XYZ file of C-alpha atoms in Angstrom:
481
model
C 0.000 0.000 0.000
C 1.422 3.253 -0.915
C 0.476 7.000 0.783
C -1.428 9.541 -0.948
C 1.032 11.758 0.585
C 3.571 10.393 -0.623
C 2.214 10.392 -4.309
C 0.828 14.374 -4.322
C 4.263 14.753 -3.180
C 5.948 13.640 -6.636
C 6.610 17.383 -8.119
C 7.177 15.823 -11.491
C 4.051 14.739 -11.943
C 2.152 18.102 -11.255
C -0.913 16.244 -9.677
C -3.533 18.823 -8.359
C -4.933 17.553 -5.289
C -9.033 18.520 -5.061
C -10.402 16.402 -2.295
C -8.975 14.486 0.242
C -9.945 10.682 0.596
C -10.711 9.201 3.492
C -8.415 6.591 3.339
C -4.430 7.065 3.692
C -3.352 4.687 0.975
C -4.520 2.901 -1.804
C -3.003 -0.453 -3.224
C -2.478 0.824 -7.160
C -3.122 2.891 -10.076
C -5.568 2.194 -12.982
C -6.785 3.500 -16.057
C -10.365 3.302 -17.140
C -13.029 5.115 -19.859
C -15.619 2.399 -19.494
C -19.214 3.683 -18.048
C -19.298 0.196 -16.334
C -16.595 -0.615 -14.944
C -17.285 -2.428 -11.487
C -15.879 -6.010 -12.828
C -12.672 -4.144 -13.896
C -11.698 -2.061 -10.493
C -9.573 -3.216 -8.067
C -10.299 -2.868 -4.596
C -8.568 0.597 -2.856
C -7.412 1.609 -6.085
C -6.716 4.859 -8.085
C -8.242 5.228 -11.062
C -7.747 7.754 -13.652
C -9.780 8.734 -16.636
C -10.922 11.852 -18.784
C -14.113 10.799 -18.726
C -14.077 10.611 -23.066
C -17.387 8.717 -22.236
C -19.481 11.724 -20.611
C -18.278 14.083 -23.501
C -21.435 15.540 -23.549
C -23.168 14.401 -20.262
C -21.399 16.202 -18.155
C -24.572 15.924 -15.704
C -23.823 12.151 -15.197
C -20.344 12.593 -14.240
C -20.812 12.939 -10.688
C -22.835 9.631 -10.384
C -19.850 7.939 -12.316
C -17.175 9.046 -9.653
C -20.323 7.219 -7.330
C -20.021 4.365 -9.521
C -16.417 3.863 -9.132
C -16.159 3.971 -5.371
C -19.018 1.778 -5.182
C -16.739 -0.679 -7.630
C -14.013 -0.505 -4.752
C -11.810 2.993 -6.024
C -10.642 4.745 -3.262
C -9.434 7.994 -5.137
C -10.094 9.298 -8.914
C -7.862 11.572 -11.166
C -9.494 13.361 -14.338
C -7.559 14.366 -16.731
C -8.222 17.832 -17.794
C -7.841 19.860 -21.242
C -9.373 16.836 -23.730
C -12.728 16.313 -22.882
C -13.179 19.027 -19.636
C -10.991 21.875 -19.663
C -11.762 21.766 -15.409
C -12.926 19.306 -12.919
C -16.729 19.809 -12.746
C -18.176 21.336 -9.399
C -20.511 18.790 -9.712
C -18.235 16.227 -9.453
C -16.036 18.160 -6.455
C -19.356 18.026 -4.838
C -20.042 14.203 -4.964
C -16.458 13.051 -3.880
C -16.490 15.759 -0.396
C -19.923 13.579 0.078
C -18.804 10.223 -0.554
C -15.299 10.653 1.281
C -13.600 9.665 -2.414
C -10.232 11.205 -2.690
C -10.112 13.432 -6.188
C -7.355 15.502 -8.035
C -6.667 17.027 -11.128
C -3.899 15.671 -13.993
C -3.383 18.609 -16.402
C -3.193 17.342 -19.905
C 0.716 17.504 -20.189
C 1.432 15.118 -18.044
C 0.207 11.294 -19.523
C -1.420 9.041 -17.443
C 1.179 6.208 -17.826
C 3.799 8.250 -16.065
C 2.135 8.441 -13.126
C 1.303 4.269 -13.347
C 4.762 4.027 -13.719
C 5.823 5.986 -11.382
C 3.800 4.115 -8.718
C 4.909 1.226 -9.849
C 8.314 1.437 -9.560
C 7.676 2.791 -5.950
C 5.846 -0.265 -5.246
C 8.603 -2.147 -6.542
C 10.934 -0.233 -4.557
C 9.149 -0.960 -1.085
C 8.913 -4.629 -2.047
C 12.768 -5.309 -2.276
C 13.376 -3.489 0.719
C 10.174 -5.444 2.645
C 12.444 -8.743 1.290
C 15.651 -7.769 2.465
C 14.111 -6.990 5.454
C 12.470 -10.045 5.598
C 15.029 -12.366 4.740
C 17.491 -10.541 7.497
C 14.756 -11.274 9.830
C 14.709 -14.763 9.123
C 17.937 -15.469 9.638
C 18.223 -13.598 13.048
C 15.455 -15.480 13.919
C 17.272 -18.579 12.301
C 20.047 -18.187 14.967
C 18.245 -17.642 18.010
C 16.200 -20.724 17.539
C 19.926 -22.796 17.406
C 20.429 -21.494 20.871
C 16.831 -23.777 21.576
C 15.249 -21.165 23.863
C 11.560 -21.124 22.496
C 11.049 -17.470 24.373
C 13.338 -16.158 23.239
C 12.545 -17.239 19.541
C 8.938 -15.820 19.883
C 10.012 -12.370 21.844
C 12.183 -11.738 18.931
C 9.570 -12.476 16.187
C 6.868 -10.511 18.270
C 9.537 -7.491 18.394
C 9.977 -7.707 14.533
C 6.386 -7.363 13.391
C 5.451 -5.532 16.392
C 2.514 -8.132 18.142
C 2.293 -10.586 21.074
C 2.783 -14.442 20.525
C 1.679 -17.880 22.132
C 1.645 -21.619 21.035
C -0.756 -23.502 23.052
C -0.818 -27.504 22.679
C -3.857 -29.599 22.055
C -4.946 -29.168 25.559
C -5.005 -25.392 25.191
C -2.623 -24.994 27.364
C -0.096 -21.899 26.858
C 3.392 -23.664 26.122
C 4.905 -20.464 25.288
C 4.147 -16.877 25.275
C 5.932 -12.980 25.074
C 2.545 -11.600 26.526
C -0.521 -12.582 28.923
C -3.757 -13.170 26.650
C -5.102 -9.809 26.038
C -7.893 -9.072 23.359
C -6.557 -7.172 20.316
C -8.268 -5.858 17.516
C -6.449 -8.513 14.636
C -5.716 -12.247 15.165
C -4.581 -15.139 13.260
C -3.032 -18.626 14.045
C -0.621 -20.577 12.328
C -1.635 -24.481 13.070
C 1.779 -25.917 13.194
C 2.821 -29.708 12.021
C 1.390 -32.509 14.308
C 3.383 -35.179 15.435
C 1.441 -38.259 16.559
C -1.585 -36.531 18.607
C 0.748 -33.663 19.895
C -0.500 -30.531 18.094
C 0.662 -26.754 18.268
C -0.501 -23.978 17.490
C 1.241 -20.577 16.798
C -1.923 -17.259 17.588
C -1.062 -13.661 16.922
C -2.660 -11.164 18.491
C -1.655 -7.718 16.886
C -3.113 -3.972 17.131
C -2.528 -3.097 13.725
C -3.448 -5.589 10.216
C -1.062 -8.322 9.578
C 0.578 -8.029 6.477
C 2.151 -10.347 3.770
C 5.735 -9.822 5.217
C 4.285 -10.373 9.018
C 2.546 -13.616 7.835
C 5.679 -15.245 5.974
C 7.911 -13.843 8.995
C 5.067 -15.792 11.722
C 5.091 -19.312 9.340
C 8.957 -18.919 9.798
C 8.785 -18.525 13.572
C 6.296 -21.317 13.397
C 8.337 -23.613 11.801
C 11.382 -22.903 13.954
C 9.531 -23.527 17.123
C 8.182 -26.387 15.859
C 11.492 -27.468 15.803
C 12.230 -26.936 18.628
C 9.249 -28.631 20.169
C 9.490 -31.620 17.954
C 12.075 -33.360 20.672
C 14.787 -34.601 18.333
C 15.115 -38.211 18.150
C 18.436 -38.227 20.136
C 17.114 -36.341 23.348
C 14.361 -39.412 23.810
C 15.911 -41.939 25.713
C 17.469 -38.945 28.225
C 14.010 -38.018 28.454
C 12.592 -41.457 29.339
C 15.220 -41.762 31.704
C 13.997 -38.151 33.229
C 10.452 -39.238 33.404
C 10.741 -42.895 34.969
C 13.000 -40.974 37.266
C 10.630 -38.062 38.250
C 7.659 -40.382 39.105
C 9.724 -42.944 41.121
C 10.488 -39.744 43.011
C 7.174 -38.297 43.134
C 5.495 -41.551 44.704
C 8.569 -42.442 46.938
C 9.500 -45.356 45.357
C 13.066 -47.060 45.494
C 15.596 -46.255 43.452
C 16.758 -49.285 41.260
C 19.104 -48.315 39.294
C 22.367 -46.613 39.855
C 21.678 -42.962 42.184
C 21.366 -39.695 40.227
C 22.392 -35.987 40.824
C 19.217 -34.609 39.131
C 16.571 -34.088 41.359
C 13.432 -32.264 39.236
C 11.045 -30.645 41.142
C 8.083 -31.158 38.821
C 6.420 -33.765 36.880
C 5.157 -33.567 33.566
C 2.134 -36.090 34.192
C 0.467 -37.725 30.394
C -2.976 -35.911 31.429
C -6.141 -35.077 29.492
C -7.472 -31.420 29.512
C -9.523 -31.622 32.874
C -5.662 -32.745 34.608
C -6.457 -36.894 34.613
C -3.940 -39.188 34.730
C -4.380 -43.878 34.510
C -2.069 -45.756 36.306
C -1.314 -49.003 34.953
C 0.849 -51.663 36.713
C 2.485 -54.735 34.284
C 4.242 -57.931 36.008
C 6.631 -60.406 34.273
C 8.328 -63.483 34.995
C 11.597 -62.546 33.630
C 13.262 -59.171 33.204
C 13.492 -59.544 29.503
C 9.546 -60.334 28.927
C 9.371 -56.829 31.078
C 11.729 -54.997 29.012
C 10.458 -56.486 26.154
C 6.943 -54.786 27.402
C 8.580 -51.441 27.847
C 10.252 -51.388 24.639
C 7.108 -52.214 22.639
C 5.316 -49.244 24.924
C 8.127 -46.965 23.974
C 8.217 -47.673 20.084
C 4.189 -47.373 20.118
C 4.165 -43.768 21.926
C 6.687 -43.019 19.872
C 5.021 -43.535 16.776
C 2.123 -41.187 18.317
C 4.417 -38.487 19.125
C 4.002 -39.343 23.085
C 7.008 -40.215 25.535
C 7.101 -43.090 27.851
C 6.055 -41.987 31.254
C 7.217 -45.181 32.934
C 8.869 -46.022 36.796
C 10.240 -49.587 37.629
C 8.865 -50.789 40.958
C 11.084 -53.756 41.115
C 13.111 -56.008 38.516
C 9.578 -57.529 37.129
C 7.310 -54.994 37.315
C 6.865 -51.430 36.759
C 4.522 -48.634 36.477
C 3.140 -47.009 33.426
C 1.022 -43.483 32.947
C -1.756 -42.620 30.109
C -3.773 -39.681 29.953
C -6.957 -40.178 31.639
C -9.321 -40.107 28.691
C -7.324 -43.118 27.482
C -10.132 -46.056 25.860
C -9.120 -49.654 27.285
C -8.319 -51.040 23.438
C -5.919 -47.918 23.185
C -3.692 -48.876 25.877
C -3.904 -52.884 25.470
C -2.615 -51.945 21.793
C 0.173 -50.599 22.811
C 1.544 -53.172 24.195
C 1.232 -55.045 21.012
C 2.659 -58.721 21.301
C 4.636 -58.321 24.330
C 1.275 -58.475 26.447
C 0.982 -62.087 26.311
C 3.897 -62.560 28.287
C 2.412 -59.988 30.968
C 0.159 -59.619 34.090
C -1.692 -55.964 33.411
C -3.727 -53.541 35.949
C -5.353 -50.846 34.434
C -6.687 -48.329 37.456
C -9.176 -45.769 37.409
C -8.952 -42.176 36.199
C -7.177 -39.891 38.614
C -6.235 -37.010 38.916
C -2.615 -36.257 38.496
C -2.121 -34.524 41.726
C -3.156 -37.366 43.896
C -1.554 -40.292 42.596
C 0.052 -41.802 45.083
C 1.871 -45.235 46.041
C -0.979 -46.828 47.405
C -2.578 -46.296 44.177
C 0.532 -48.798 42.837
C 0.272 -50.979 45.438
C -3.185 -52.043 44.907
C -2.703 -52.102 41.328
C -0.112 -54.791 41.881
C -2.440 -56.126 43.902
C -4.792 -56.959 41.770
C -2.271 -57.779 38.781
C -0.045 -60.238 40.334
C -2.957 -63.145 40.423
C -3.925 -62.713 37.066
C -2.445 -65.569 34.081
C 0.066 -64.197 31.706
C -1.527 -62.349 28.918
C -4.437 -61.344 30.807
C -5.708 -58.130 32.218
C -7.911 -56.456 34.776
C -9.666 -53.457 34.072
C -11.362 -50.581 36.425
C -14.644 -52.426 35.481
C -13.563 -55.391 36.865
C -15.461 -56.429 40.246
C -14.190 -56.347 43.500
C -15.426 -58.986 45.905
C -13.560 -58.824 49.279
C -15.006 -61.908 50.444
C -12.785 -64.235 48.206
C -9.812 -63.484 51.048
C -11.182 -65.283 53.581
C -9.479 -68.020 54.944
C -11.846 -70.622 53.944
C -12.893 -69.392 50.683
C -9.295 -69.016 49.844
C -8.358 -72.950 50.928
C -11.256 -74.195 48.949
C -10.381 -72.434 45.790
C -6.831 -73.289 46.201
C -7.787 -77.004 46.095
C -9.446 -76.227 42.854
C -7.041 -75.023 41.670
C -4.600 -77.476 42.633
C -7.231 -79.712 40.555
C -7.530 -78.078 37.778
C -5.162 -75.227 36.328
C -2.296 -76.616 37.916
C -2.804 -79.921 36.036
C -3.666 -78.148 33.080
C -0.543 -76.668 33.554
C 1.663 -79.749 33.525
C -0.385 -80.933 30.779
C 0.700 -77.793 28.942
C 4.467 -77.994 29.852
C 4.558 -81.939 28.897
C 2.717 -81.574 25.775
C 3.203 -77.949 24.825
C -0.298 -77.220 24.767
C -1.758 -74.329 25.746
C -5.128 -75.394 27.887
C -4.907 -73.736 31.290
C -4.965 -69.802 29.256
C -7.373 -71.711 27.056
C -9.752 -72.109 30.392
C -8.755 -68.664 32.322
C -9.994 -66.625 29.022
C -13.027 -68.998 28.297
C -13.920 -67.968 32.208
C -13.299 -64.723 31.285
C -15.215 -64.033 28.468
C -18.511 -65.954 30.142
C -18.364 -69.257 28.307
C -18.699 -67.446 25.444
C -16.732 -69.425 22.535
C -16.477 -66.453 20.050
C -15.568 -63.886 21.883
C -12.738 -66.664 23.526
C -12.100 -67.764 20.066
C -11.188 -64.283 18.806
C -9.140 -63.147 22.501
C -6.482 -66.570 21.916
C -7.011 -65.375 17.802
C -8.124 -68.805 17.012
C -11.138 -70.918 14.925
C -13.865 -71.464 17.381
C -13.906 -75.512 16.575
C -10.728 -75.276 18.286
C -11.591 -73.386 20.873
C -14.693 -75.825 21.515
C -12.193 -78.772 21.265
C -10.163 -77.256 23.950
C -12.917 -77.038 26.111
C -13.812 -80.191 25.572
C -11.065 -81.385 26.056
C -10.504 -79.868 29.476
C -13.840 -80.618 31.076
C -12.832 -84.349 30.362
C -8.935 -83.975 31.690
C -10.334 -82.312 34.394
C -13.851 -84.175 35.116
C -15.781 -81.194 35.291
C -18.600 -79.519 33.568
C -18.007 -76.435 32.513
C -21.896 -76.090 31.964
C -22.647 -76.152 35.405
C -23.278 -72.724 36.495
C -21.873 -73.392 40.426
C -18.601 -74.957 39.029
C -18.169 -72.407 36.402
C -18.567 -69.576 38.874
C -16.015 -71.740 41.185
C -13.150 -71.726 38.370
C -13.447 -67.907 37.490
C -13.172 -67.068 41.324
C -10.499 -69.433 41.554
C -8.700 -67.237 38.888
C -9.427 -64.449 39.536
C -8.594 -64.442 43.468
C -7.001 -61.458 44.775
C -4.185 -62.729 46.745
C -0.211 -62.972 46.690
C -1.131 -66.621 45.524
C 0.780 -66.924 41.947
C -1.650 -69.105 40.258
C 0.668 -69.131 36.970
């Protein structure tokens, strides 16, 4: 946008000013004789004419200059001494009452001098906006390789003269130069996702944001996003951080080798009302465990999520999702390493309040369960399996039937007694077991079968069905694997 200052002030052209406009600038100059002309104008331009179309209707020439700031002109220029030897008062009249700017171009000076003379101004200001630009960008350039984030938006905001934030997909502010405040013009720059973390660059500005300010803010926006994007190399360091924070933050033991760091906040996986899941995994062996942490790690990964993870002993640890976490979300993370695991899923909570007793009943209730299987917050809670007697009677049958299921297993290397637990599980329900060992339902039925005649029981016997699944599902430091 050039000044109309700046273009009465061009002596060489010998423009006559008449009537001021009521805008500062306009965005070009154009030359037009056409009566209708409102497909033709551009918006908050000049247009010049001599008006070679009202040659003798010089009554109608006032309701043209109406025509052409209704078609978007924001100033006209008649040329004078070919058609009208002076700009009618008719005309002076209409532009002081529509607020259209208006001055004279005597006849000596042609109308493509002064549409060249804008245009090279125009042409001027634009290399000097992209020098400026392009030294922008590189300061900015080098203060994000220093990796301070408020730093890189203080000096963008200083540049093009507004206040900056990114907020995440929780809407929480990440960074900012300013506290929110409303300002007349805004924008927002949605910047590249990675996995479901997603930021967003807003602008808040007193003043329009231009061309230059926009390419300056996607530059900024890719630069933080840089910076945000936690390079591949800083992951495992972070990990490490994490596991370390939240072993801290519930009191929990220390096993590995001690650390100087001590951080004195923890970045809990929450959702957007501050809700945390604990979720406790057990393993026989340290490498089925680590085995379940790598898979975790690669999975999150993949999602653009770290691995908020603490080890409670050498086979078991302690694993955080955001609250709003569905069940089938977090058993797929695990992928294939869940078979060879004992998983507790807890209850929403919020972040602030998890505590070790939180992880000690999860373990709790993990440490009966078969490999591969899982509880969930839905699962039922009857206190009256742990009495004494209950507990010896379902030991026996257990000692009667998974337990000889299992040395049937181990001699024969079948795979009846997590045949039986999920068949338990899933309420007798052959499909649904079928599809949770991911095999045909005839042999799932043959299994069955199979047991109930190893075993000399029937399964279709509602009191020794219900006797089985408690037996499984006892909570007790029993290990029924």
């Amino acid at each position: 946008m050039l000044e109309f200052e700046w273009l009465f002030n061009q002596g060489a052209l010998e423009i006559n000013p008449i009537c001021p406009s009521t805008a500062a600038t306009f965005s070009g100059v154009q030359t037009n004789e056409l009566e209708d002309a409102t497909e033709f104008i551009q918006q908050d331009s000049v247009v010049l004419t001599i008006a070679i179309a009202f040659a003798n209707r010089e009554d109608e020439l006032a309701a043209y200059l109406a025509h052409l700031a209704e078609a978007g002109a924001v100033a006209v220029g008649i040329g004078t001494g070919l058609i009208f030897p002076t700009v009618p008062e008719s005309v002076i009249a209409t532009a002081q009452e529509l607020g259209i700017g208006l001055f004279e171009v005597p006849r000596q000076i042609s109308f493509i001098s002064i549409v060249a003379a804008v245009h090279q101004e125009q042409s001027r200001r634009n290399d000097i906006a992209q020098r400026r630009l392009l030294a922008a960008q590189e300061k900015l350039t080098h203060t994000a390789t220093r990796g301070n984030l408020t730093e890189l938006l203080h000096e963008a905001a200083y540049f093009i003269d507004v206040e900056l934030s990114i907020i995440n997909e929780r809407d929480d502010v990440v960074a900012s130069t300013a506290p929110p405040a409303k300002r007349k013009y805004f924008s927002s720059y949605e910047m590249t996702s990675h996995g479901e973390r997603q930021h967003t660059l807003k602008v808040d500005s007193d003043h329009p944001i231009t061309a230059e300010d926009r390419s300056l803010i996607r530059h900024c926006a890719g630069l933080a996003d840089m910076l945000l994007a936690r390079p591949v190399e800083l992951r495992q360091a972070r990990n490490e951080l994490n596991s370390f924070a939240l072993r801290l933050s519930l009191g929990l033991p220390d096993t590995t080798s001690p650390s100087q760091m001590l951080p004195t906040t923890l970045d809990f996986p929450r959702d957007k009302e501050g809700f945390t899941r604990p979720v406790v995994a057990l393993a026989d062996d340290t490498r089925s465990l680590e085995r379940g942490k790598l898979a975790l790690d690669a999975n999150l990964e993949d999602r653009g999520q770290f691995l908020y993870v603490a080890q409670l002993d050498p086979l078991s640890f302690l694993f955080l999702f955001r609250g709003d976490a569905e069940l089938q979300e977090m058993l797929d993370l695990f992928a294939g390493s869940l078979r060879r695991l004992r998983v507790a899923i807890g209850k929403r909570i919020h972040a602030t309040e998890l505590s070790s007793d939180h992880v000690e009943e999860l373990v709790a209730r993990a440490r009966p369960l078969p490999l591969g299987e899982y509880l969930s917050p839905r699962s039922q809670s009857m206190p009256w399996l742990n009495s004494e007697v209950v507990r010896t009677a379902l030991a026996s049958r257990r000692r009667e039937t998974i337990n000889v299921l299992r040395t049937i297993d181990a001699e024969r290397n079948l795979d009846l007694a997590r045949t039986l637990s999920v068949y338990l599980r899933k309420g007798g329900q052959l499909n649904q077991t079928a599809e949770a060992l991911k095999i045909h339902r005839h042999t799932a039925r043959n299994r069955i079968a199979q047991i109930e005649q190893l075993c000399e029981v029937d399964l279709s016997e509602p009191a020794v069905f219900a006797e089985l699944l408690f037996a499984i599902v006892q909570d007790s430091d029993t290990d029924l694997d």
